[in-house]
Coordinates of C-alpha atoms in Angstrom, one line a residue:
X1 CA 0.0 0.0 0.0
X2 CA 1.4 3.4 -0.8
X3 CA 2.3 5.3 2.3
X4 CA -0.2 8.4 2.9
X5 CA 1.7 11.9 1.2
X6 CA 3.9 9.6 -1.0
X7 CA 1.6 9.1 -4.0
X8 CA 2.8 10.3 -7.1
X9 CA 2.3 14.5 -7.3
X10 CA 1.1 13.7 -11.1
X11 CA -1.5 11.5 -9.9
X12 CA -2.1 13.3 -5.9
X13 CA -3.4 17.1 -6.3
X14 CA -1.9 19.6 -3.5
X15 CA -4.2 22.2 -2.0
X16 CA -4.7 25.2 -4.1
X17 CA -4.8 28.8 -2.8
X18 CA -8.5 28.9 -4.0
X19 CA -9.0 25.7 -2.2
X20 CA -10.4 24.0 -5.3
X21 CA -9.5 20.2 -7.0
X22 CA -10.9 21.6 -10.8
X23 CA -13.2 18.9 -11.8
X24 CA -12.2 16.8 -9.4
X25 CA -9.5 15.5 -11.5
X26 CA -7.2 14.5 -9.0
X27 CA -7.5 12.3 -5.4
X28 CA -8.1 14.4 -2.9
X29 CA -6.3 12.7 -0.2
X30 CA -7.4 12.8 3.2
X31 CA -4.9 11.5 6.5
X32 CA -7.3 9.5 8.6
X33 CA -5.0 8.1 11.5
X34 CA -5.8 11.2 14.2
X35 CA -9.8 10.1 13.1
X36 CA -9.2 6.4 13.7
X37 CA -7.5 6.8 16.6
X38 CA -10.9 8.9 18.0
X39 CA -13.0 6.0 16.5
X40 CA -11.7 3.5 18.6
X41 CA -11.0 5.4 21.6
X42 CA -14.6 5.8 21.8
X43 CA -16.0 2.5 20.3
X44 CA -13.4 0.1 22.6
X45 CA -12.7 2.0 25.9
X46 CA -14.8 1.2 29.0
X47 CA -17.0 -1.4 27.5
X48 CA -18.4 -4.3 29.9
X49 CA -17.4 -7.8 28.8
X50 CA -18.7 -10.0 31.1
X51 CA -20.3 -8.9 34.6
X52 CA -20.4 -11.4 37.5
X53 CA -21.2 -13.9 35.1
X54 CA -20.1 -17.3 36.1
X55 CA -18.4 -15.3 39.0
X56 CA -16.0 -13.4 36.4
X57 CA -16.0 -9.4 35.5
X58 CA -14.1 -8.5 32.7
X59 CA -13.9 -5.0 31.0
X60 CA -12.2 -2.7 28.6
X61 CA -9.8 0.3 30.2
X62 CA -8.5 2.1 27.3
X63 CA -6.9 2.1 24.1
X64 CA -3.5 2.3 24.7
X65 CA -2.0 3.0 21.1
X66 CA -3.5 3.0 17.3
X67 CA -0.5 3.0 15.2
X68 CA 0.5 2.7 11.5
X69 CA -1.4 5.0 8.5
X70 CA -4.7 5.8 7.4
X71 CA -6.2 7.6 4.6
X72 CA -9.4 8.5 2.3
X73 CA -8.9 8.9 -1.2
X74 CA -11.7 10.8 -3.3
X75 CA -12.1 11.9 -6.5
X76 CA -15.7 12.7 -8.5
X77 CA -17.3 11.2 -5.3
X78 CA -15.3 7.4 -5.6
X79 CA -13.8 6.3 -2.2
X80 CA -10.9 4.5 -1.9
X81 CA -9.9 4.1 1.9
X82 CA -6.3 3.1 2.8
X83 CA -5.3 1.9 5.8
X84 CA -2.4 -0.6 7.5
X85 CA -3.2 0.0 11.1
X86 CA -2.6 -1.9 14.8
X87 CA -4.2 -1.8 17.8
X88 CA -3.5 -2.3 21.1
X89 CA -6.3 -2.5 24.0
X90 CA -5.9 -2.6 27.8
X91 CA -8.6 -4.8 30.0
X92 CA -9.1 -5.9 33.3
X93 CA -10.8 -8.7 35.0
X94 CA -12.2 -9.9 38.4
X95 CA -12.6 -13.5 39.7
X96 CA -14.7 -14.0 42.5
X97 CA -15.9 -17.3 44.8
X98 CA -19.3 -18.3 45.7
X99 CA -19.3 -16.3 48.7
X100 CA -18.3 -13.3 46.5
X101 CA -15.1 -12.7 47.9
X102 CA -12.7 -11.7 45.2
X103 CA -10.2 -14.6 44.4
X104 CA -7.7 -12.6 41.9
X105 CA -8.1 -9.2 39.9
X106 CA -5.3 -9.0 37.0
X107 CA -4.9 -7.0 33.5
X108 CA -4.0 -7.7 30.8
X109 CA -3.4 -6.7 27.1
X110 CA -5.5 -6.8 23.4
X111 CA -3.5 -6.6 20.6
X112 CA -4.2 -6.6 16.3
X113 CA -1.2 -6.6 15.1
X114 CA -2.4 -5.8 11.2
X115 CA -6.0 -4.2 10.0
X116 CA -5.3 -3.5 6.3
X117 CA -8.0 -2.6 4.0
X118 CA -6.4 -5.5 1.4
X119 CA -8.0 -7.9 4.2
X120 CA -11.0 -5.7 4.6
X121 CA -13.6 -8.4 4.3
X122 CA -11.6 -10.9 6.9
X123 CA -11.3 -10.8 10.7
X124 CA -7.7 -9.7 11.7
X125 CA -5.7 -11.6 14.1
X126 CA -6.4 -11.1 17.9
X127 CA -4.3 -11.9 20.4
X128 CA -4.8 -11.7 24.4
X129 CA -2.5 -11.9 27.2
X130 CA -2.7 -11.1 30.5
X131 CA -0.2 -10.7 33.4
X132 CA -1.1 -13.3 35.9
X133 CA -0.8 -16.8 34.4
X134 CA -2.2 -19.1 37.2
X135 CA -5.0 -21.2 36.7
X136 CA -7.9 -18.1 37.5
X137 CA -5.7 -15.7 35.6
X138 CA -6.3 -18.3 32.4
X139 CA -9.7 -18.5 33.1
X140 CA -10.2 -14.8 32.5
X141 CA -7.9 -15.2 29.6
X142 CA -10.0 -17.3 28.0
X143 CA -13.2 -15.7 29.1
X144 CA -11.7 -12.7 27.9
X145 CA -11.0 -14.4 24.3
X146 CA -15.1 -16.1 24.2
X147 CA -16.6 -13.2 24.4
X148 CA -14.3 -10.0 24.2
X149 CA -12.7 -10.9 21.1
X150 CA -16.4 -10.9 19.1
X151 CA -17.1 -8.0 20.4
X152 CA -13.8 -5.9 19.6
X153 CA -13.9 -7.2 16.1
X154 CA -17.3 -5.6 15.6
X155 CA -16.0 -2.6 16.7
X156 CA -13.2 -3.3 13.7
X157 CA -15.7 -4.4 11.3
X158 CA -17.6 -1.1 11.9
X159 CA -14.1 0.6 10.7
X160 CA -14.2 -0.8 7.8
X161 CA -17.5 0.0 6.9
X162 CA -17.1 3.7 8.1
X163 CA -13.8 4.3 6.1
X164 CA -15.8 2.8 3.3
X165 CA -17.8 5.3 3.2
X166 CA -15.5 8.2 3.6
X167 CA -14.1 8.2 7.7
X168 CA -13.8 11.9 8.6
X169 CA -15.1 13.0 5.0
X170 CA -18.3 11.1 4.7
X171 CA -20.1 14.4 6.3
X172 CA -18.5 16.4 3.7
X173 CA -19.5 13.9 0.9
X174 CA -23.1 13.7 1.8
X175 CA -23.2 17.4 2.4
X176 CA -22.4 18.1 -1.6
X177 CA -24.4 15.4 -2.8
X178 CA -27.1 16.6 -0.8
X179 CA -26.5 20.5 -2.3
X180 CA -28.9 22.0 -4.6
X181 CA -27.1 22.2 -7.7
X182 CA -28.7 25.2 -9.3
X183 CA -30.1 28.1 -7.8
X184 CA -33.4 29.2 -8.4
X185 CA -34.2 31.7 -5.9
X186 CA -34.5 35.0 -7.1
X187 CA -33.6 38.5 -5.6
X188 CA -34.7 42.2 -6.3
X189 CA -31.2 43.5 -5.1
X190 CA -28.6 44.6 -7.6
X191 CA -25.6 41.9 -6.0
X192 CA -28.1 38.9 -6.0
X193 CA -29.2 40.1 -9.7
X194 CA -25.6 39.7 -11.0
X195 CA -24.6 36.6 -8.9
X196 CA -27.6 34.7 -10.7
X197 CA -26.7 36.6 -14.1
X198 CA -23.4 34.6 -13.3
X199 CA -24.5 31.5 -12.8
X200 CA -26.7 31.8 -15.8
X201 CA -23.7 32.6 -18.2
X202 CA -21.7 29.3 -16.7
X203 CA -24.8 27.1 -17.1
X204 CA -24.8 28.2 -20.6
X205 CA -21.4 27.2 -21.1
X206 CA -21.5 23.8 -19.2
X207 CA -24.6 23.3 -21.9
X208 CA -22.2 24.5 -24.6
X209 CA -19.4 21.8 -23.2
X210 CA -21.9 18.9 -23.2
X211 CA -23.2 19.4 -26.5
X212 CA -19.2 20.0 -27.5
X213 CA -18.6 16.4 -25.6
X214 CA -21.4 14.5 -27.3
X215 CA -20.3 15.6 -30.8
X216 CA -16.5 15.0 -30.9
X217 CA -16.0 10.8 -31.5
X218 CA -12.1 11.0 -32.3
X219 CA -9.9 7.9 -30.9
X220 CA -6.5 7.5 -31.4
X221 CA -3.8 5.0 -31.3
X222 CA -0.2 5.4 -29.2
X223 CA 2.3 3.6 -30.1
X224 CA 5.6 3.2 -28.5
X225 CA 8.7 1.0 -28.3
X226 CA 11.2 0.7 -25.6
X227 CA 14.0 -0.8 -24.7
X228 CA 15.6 -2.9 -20.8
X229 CA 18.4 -4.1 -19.7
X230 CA 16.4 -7.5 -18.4
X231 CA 14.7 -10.7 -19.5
X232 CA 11.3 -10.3 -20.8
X233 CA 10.0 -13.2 -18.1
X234 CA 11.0 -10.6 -15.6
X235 CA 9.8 -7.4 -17.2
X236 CA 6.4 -9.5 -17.9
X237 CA 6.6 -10.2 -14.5
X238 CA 7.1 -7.1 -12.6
X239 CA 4.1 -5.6 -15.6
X240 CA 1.6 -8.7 -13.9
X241 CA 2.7 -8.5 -10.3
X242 CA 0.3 -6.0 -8.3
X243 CA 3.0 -6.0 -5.5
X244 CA 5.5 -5.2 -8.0
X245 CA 3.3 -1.9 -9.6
X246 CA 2.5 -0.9 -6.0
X247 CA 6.4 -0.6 -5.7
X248 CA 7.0 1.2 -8.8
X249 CA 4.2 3.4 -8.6
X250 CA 4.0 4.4 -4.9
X251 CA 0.1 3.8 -5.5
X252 CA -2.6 1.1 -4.8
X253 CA -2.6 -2.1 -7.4
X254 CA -5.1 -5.1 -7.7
X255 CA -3.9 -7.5 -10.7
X256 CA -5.4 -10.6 -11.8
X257 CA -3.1 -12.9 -13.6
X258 CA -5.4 -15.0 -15.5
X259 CA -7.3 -14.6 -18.8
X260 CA -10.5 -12.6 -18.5
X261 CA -9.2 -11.6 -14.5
X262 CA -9.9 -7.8 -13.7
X263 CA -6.9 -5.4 -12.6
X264 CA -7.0 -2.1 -10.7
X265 CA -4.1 0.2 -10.9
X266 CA -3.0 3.7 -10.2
X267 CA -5.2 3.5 -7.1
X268 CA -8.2 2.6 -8.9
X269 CA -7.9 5.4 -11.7
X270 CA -7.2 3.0 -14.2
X271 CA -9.8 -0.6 -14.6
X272 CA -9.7 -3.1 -17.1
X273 CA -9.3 -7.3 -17.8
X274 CA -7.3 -9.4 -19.0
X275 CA -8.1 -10.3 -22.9
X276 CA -4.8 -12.3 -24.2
X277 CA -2.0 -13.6 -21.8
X278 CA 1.0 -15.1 -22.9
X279 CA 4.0 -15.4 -20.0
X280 CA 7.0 -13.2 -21.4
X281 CA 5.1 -12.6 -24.6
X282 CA 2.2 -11.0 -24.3
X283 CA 0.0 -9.0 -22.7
X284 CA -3.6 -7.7 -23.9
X285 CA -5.9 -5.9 -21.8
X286 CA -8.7 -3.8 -21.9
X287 CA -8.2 -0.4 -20.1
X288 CA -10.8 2.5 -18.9
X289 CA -9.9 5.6 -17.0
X290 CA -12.2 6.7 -14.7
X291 CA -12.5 10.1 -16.2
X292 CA -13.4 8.8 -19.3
X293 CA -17.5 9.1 -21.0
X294 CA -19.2 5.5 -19.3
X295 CA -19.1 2.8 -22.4
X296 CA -15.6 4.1 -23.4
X297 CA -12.7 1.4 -22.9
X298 CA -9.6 1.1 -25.0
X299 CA -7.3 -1.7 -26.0
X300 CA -3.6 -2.2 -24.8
X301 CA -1.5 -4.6 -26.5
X302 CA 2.4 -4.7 -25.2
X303 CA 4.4 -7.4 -27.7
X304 CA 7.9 -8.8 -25.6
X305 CA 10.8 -9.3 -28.0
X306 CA 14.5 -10.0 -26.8
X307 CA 16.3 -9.9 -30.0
X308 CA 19.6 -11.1 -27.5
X309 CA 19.8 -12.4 -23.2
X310 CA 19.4 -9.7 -20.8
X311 CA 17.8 -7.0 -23.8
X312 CA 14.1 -6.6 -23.8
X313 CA 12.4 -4.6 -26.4
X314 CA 8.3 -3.9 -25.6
X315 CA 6.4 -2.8 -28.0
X316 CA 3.0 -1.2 -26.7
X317 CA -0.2 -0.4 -29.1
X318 CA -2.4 1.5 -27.3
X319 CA -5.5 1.9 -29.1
X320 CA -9.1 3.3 -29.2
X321 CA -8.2 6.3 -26.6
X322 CA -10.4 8.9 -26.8
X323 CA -9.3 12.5 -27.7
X324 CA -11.7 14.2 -24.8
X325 CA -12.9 12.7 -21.5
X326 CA -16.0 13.1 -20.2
X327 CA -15.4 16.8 -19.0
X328 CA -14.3 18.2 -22.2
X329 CA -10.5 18.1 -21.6
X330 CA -8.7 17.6 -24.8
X331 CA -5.3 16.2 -23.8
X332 CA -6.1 12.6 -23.2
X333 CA -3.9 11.0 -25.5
X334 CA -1.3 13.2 -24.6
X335 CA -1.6 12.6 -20.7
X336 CA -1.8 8.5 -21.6
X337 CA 1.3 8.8 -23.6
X338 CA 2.9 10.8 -21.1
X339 CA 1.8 8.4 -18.0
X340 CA 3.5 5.5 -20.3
X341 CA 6.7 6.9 -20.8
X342 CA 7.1 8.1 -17.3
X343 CA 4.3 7.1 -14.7
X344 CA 5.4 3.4 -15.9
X345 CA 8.2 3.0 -18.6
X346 CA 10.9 5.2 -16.9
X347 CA 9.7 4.1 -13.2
X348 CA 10.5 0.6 -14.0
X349 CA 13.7 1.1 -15.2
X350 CA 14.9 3.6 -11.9
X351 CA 12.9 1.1 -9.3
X352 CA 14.4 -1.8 -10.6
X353 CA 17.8 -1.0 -12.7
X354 CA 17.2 -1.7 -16.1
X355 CA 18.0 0.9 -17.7
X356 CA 20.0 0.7 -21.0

């Protein structure tokens, strides 16, 4: 998982003066580990385990440490939470005889270890210790494990959902979906009179755009050819191995290596499948950028040659990319070329040395 503030500044937009992310082009990222801390402090600390039953009390204290990174990606209202997170718990329990006379009180310790969201739809490890080992001490251990553990990974499961849906942005989120997005109220004063004289002239031209969108059908076709210092097994490899692009790219991958498998790179701005796979061959896939009109996909074709051992020449055909995307920009071939040659092409050969 790329680390929060390390993505790629092509792909990551900085704050502007003005505040604004201009058609949402870019993630807006968001750094959610002061807001998961807060989330569990308040979902896991004091909570009742067990009281008096079978003559045992257990209880929560307090979180004692949420460490790691966390972070909300956004961009034209798509979320995509990261997070690589551990947690560590503090709890105490009472044992008591029949008479009610306390036999032991000890604490002890909750720990995960590793919540990712790549294992968002499993139940993290738990583990549970506590500091007095004698036979009544292991009885609250293991009470402590029956029924505390189900409970605390609710609490995490609820995480998962919340970042889901946006963590500390979701307010934020619902508040612009939730916006009027014309205004219709009207105003005798001179100021309001010009503001909606304003907004009259920019719905004109947003009409002007769409109609400027629907009309232009132009694709074209990028072709390149580049040379490594590496076998083509290995370059084929590193071009199939999500782990591999996540290195290379600094940003979230999901890759499928068989035949008709779906991918997800660049942190989700990129989608496609697998059409053609041939191991140090070939690779054909069907690609769609998110910014691009809905029913729009292209074709990517990269052709391994290594006319000697240790020389690899690709040869990539990128066709059916269209010349606008769905907000009127015109320099989509020109930013696919681009994010060939350097967001991939060049990164491979500095991450992994081969350069020629």
């Amino acid at each position: 998982m790329a680390k929060y503030g390390e993505g790629d500044k092509r792909w990551i937009v900085e704050e502007r003066p003005d505040g604004a992310n201009v058609h949402n082009w870019h993630w807006a990222e968001t750094d959610c580990l002061p807001w998961s801390k807060a989330f569990f402090t308040k979902s896991l600390s004091d909570l009742t385990i067990l009281d008096c039953q079978g003559n045992l009390s257990i209880k929560t204290k307090k979180v004692e440490k949420v460490g790691g990174e966390a972070y909300v990606n956004v961009r034209k209202g798509k979320i995509i939470p990261g997070y690589e997170i551990s947690l560590s718990l503090s709890w105490e329990g009472e044992a008591k005889d029949e008479e009610g006379k306390t036999l032991l009180k000890a604490e002890g310790n909750l720990e995960i270890p590793y919540i990712s969201d790549e294992n968002a739809d499993e139940d993290p490890e738990v583990k549970v210790t506590i500091k007095d080992e004698g036979p009544i001490g292991k009885a609250l251990k293991e009470a402590m494990l029956a029924k505390g553990k189900p409970l605390v990974l609710e609490k995490v499961s609820d995480f998962v959902k919340a970042m889901a849906k946006g963590g500390p942005v979701k307010d934020e989120l619902e508040a612009k979906k939730s916006a009027p997005k014309n205004t219709t109220t009207t105003s005798t004063s001179n100021s309001n009179s010009a503001a909606m004289s304003k907004e009259k002239v920019g719905v004109e031209k947003e009409a002007k755009k769409e109609v400027k969108k629907e009309g232009k059908k132009g694709f074209k076709t990028i072709t390149m050819s580049e040379k490594f210092n590496c076998r083509a097994k290995d370059l084929y490899e590193i071009l199939m191995d999500e782990n591999r692009w996540k290195g290379f790219t600094q940003s979230n991958a999901r890759i499928s290596k068989d035949v008709g498998g779906q991918f997800s790179i660049f942190d989700g701005s990129v989608t496609g499948i697998n059409l053609e796979l041939q191991e140090g061959k070939l690779i054909t896939q069907r690609w769609r950028f998110g910014s691009w009109s809905d029913g729009i996909d292209s074709t990517v074709r990269l052709v391994f040659n290594e006319p000697e051992p240790g020389v690899t020449v690709i040869k990539l055909t990128h066709s059916d990319v269209p010349e606008e995307d769905r907000y009127g920009n015109a320099t989509v071939v020109e930013n696919t070329e681009r994010g060939w040659r350097d967001l991939i092409f060049n990164k491979i050969r500095a991450v992994f040395g081969f350069g020629i």
